[in-house]
CSV table of C-alpha atoms and ligand atoms in Angstrom, one decimal:
chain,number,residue,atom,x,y,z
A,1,UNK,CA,52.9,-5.0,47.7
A,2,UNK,CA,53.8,-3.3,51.5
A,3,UNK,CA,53.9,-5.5,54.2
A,4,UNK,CA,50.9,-3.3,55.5
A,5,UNK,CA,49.1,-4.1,52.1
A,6,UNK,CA,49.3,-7.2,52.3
A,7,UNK,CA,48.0,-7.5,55.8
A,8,UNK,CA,45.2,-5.6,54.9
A,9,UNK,CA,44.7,-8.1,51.9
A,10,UNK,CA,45.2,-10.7,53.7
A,11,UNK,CA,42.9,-9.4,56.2
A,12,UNK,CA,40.1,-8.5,53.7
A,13,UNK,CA,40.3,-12.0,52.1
A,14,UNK,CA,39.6,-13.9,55.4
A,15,UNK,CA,37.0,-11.5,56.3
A,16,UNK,CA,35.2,-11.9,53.2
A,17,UNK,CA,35.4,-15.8,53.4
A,18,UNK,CA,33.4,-15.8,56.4
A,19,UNK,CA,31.0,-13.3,55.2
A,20,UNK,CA,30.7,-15.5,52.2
A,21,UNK,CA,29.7,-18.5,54.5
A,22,UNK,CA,27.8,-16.8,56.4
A,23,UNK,CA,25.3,-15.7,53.6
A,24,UNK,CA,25.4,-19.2,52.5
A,25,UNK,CA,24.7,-21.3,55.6
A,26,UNK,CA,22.9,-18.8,57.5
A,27,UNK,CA,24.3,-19.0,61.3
A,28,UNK,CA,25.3,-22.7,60.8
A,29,UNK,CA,27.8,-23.0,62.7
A,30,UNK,CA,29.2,-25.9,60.6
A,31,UNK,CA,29.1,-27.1,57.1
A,32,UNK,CA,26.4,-29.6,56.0
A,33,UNK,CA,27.6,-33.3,54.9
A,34,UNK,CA,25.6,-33.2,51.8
A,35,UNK,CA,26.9,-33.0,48.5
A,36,UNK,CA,29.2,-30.2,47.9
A,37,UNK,CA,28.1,-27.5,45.3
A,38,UNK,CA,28.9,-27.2,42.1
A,39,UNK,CA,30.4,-23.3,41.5
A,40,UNK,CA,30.0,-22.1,38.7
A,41,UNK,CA,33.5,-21.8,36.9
A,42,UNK,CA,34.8,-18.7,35.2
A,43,UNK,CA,34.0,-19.4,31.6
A,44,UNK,CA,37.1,-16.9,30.1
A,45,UNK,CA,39.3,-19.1,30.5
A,46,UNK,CA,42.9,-18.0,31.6
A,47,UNK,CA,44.6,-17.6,34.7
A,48,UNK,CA,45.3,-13.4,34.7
A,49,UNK,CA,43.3,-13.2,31.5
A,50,UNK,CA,40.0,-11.5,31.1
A,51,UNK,CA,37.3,-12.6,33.5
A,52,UNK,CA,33.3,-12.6,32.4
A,53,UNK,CA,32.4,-12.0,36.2
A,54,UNK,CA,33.2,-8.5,37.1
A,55,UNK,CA,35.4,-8.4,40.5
A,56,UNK,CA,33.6,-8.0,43.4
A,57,UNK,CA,35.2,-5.4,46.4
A,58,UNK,CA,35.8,-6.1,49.6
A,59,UNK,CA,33.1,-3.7,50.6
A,60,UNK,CA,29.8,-5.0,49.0
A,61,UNK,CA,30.9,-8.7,50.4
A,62,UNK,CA,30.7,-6.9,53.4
A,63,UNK,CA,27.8,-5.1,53.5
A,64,UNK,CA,25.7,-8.9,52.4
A,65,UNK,CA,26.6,-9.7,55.9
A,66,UNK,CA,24.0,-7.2,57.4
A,67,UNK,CA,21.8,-7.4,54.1
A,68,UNK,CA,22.1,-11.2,53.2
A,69,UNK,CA,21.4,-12.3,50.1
A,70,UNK,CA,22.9,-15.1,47.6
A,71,UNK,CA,25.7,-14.0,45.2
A,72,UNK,CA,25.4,-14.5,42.2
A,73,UNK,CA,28.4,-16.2,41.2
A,74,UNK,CA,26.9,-18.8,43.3
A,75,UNK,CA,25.5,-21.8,42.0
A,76,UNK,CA,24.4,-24.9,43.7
A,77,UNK,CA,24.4,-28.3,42.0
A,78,UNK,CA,24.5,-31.6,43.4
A,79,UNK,CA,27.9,-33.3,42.9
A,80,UNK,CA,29.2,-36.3,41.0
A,81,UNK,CA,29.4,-39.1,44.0
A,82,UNK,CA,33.1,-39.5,45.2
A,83,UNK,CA,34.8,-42.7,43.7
A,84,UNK,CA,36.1,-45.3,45.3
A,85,UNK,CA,39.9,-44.7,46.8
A,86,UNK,CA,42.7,-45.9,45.3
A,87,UNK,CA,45.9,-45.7,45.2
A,88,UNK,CA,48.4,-43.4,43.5
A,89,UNK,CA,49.9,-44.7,40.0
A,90,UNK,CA,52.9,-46.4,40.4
A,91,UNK,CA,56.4,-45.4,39.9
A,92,UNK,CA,57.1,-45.8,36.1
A,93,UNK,CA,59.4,-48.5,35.1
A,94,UNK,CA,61.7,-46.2,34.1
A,95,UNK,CA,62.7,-45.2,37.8
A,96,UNK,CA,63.7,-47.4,40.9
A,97,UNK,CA,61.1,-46.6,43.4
A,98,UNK,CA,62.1,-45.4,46.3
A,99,UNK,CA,62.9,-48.1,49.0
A,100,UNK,CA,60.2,-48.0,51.8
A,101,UNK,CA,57.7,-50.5,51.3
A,102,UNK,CA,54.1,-49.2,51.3
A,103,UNK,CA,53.5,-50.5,54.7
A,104,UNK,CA,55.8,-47.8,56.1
A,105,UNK,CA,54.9,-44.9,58.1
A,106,UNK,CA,54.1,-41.7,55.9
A,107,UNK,CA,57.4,-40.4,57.6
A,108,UNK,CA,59.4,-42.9,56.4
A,109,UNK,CA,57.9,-43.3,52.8
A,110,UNK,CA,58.6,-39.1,52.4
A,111,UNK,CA,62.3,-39.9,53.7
A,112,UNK,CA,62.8,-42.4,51.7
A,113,UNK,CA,61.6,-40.5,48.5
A,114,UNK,CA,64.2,-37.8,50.0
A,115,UNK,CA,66.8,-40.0,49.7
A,116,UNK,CA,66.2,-41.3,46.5
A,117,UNK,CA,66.3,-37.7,45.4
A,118,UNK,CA,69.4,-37.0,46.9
A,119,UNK,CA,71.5,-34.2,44.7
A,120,UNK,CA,69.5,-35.1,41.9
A,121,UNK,CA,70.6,-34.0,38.2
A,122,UNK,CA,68.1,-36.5,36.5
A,123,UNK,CA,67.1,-33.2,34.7
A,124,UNK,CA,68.9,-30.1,33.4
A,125,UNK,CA,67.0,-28.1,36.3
A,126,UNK,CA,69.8,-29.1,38.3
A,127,UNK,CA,72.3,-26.6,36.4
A,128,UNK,CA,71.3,-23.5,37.8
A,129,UNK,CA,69.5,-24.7,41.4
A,130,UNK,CA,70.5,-24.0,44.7
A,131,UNK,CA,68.6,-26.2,46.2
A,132,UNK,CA,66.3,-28.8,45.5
A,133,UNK,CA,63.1,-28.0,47.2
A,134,UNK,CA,61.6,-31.4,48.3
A,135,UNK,CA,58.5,-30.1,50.3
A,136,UNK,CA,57.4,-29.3,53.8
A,137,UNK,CA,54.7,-30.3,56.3
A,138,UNK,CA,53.0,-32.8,58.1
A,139,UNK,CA,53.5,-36.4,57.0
A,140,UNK,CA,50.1,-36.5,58.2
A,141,UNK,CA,48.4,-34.2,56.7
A,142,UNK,CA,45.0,-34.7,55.0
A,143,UNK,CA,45.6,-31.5,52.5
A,144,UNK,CA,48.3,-31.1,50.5
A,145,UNK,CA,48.7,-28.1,48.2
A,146,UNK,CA,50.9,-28.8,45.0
A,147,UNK,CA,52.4,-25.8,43.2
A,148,UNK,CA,54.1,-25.5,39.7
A,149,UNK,CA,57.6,-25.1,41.1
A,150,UNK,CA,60.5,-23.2,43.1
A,151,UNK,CA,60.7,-19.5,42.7
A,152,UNK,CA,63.9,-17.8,43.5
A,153,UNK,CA,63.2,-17.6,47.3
A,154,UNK,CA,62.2,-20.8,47.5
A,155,UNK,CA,65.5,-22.0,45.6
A,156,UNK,CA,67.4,-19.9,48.0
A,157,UNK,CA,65.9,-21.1,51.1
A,158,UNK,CA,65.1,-24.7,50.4
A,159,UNK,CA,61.7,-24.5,51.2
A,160,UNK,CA,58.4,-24.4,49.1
A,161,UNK,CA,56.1,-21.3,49.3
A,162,UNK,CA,58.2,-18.4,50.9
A,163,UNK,CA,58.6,-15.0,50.1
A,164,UNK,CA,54.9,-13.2,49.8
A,165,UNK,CA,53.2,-15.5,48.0
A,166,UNK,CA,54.2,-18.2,51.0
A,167,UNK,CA,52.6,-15.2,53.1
A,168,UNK,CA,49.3,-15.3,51.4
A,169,UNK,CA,49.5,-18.9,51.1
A,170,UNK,CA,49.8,-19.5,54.6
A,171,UNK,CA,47.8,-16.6,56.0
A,172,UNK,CA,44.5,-18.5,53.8
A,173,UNK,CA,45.5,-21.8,55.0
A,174,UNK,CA,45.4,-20.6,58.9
A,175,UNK,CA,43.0,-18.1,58.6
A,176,UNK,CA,40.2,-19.3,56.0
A,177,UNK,CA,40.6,-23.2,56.3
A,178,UNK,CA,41.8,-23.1,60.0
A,179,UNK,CA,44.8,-25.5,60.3
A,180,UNK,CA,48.5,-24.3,60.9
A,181,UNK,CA,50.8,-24.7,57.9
A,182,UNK,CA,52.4,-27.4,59.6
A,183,UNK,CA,49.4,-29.8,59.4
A,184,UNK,CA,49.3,-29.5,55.8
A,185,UNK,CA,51.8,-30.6,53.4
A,186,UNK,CA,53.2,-28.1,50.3
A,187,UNK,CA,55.3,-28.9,47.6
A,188,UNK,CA,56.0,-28.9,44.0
A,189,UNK,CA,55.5,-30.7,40.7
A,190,UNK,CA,59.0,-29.8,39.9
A,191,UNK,CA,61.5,-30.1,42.7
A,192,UNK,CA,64.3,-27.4,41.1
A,193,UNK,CA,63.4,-24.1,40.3
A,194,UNK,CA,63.3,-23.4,36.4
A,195,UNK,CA,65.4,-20.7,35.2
A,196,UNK,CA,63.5,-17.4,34.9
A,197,UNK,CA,60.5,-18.9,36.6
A,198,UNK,CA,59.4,-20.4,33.1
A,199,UNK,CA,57.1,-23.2,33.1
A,200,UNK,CA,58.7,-26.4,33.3
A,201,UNK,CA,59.3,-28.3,30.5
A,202,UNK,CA,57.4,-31.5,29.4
A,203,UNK,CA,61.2,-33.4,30.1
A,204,UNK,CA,61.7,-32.0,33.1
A,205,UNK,CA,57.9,-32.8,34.1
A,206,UNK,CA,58.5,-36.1,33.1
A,207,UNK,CA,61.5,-36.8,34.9
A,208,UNK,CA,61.0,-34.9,38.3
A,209,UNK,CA,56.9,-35.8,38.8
A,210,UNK,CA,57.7,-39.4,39.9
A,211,UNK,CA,59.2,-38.1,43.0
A,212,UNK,CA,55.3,-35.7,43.3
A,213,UNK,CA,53.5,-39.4,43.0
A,214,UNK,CA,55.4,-40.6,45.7
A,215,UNK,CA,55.3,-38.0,48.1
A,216,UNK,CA,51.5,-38.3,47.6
A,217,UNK,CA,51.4,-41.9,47.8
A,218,UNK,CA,53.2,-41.9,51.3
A,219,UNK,CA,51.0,-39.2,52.4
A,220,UNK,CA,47.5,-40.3,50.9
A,221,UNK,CA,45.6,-37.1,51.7
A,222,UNK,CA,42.0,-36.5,51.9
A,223,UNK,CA,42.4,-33.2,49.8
A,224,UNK,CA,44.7,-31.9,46.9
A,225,UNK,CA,44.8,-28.1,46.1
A,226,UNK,CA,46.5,-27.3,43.1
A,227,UNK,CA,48.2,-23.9,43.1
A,228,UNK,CA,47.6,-22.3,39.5
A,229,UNK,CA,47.3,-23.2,35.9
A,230,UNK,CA,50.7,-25.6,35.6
A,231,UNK,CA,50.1,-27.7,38.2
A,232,UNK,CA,46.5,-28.0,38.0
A,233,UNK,CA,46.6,-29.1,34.2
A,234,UNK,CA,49.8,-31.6,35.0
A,235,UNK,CA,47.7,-33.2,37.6
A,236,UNK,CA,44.6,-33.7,36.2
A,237,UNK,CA,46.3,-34.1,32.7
A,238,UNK,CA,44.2,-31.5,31.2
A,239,UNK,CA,44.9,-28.4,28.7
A,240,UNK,CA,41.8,-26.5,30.3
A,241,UNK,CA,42.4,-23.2,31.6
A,242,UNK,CA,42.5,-22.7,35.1
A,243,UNK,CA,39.6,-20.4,34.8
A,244,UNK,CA,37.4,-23.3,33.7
A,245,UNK,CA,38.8,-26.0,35.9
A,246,UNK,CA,38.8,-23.8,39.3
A,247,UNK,CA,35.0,-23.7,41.2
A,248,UNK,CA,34.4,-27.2,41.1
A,249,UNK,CA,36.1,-30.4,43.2
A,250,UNK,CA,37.4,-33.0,40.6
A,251,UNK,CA,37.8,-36.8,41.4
A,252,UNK,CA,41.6,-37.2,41.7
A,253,UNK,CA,42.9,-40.9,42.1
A,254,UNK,CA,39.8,-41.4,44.5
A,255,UNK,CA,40.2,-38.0,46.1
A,256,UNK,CA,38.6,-34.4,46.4
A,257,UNK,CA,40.9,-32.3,43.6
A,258,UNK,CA,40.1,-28.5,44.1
A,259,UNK,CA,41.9,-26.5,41.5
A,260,UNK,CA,42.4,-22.6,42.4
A,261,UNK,CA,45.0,-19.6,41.5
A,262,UNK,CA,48.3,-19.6,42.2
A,263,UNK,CA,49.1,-17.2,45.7
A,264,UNK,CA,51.3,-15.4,43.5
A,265,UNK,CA,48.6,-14.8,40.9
A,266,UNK,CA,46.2,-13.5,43.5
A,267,UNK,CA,48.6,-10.9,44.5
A,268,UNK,CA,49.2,-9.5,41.2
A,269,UNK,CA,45.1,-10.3,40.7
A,270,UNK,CA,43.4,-9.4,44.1
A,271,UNK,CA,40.2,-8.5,42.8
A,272,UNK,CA,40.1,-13.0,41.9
A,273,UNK,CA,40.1,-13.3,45.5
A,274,UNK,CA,36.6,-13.8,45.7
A,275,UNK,CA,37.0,-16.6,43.9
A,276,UNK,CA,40.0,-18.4,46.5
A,277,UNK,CA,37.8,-18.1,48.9
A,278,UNK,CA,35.0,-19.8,46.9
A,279,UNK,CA,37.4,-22.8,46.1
A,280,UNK,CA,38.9,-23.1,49.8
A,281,UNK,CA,35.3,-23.0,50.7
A,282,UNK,CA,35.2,-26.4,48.6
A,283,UNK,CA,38.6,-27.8,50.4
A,284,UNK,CA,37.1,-26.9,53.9
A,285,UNK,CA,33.6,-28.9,52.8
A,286,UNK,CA,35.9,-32.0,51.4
A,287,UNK,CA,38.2,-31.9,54.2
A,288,UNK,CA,35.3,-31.9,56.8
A,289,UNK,CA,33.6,-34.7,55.1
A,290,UNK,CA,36.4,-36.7,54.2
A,291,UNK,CA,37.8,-36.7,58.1
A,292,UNK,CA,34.8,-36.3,60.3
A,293,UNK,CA,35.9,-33.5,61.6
A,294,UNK,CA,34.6,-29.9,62.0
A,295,UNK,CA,37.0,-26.9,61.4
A,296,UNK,CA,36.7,-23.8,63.3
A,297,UNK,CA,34.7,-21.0,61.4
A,298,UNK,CA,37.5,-18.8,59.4
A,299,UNK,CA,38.2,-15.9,61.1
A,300,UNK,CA,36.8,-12.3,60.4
A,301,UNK,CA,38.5,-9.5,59.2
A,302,UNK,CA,39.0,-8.0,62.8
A,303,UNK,CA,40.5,-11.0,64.1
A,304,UNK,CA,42.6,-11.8,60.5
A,305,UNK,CA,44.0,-8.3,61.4
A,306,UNK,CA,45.0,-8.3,64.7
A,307,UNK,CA,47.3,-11.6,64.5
B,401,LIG,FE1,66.0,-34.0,39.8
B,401,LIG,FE2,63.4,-33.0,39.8
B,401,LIG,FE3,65.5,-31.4,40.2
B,401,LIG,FE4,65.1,-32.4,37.8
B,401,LIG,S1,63.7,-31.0,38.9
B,401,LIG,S2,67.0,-32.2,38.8
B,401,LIG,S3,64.3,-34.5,38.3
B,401,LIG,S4,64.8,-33.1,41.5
């Protein structure tokens, strides 16, 4: 995709977000604290495989906004009630934890886990990495958005999500939720970049996703957005298609799980993008009720296009 494609896209997807809320909440200028609805999932099944609801364009998401009226693909259903908090599973006996002790700052506990990594070759991912790609963010942050693993830009730069994917990525995480990338936190399940992009393998999950537990046990976010099929089935331990998981938050370890395609997915797939924006819909609702506090309305397409 051109860079001025993917501004456009980029720009359409914001733009339809807030259309999308707008037809759903009236003017509301915020979104309610009651209990977040139930989409209704795509029921084919695989991520990039065929979908049951025909894409909807850019154009007739647009057009709702002077003629409103509830999309289909919309669904409301009151959710299952949030269970208690809790805190991430432990580091297997298999692996030293890493040193800091619980009470740590956040900070602290992510350096440590750093450390501990060091130039790891726990795994044969090592042999052909250039870097390990640990993750980057806030140590703060109440969303964090967990990917499969490094692609070749981000094994050549060191740093998760870059390249056009990171683009999209971060242009839906400061445009439709309304924080700057640095407020979140992104990373991996896998820390080294699998040869040929491949999945990674159930040893190398094994091995490397320790290091994912701890990072999320220092952080202990509000919200976890899991980036595509991989992740999203390693974290809630699931062999359901993305399709079927996405739409929907999922109790996570006391936590708001929302499942949604991977960037790169959406670029090769832009006509799912309706569906993003349905799921970050469900992160902005989780995040505002999880935190007390109100994010500004996504932007439109004007303003998406003109930064
Ligand atoms: Fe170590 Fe994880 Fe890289 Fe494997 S993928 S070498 S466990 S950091």
């Amino acid at each position: 995709m051109s860079e001025l494609g993917l501004h456009d896209e980029l720009a359409a997807i914001v733009g339809d977000l807030r259309t999308w809320i707008a037809v759903q909440q009236g003017d509301c200028a915020r979104v309610p604290r009651g209990p977040a609805p139930e989409l209704r999932s795509d029921p084919a099944g695989t991520e990039g495989g065929a979908e049951h609801t025909p894409p909807v364009e850019s154009s007739s998401l647009v057009s709702a906004e002077v003629r409103p009226e509830v999309p289909e693909a919309v669904e409301a259903k009151p959710a299952a009630p949030t269970p208690e908090p809790e805190e991430f599973p432990p580091v297997p006996e298999t692996r030293t934890p890493s040193a800091a002790p619980a009470s740590s700052s956040p900070a602290d506990r992510l350096l440590a886990v750093l450390d501990d990594i060091g130039d790891c070759t726990r795994c044969k991912l090592h042999e052909q990495r250039t870097h390990v790609v640990f993750g980057s963010g806030s140590p703060e942050a109440d969303i964090v958005f967990v990917g499969e693993g490094p692609g070749y830009n981000e094994d050549q730069q060191g740093e998760p999500f870059v390249g056009k994917a990171g683009e999209l990525l971060t242009a839906i995480i400061e445009n439709v939720i309304r924080l700057s990338r640095s407020e979140v936190y992104i990373c991996n399940v896998v820390k080294c970049r699998p040869p040929n992009n491949r999945d990674p393998e159930p040893d190398e999950v094994a091995t490397c996703s320790p290091f994912l537990w701890e990072q999320l046990g220092a952080l202990q976010p509000k919200v976890v957005v899991g980036l595509g099929r991989f992740a999203v089935q390693t974290l809630l331990e699931t062999d359901s298609s993305i399709g079927r998981l996405r739409g929907r938050v999922h109790p996570f370890r006391g936590i708001a799980f929302v499942p949604t395609y991977h960037p790169a997915y959406l670029l090769r797939n832009p006509s799912d993008k309706r569906k993003v924006l349905e799921d970050m819909k469900l992160v902005r609702m989780e995040y505002e009720r999880a935190t007390g506090r109100a994010l500004p309305e996504p932007l439109t397409r004007k303003e998406a296009s003109s930064r």
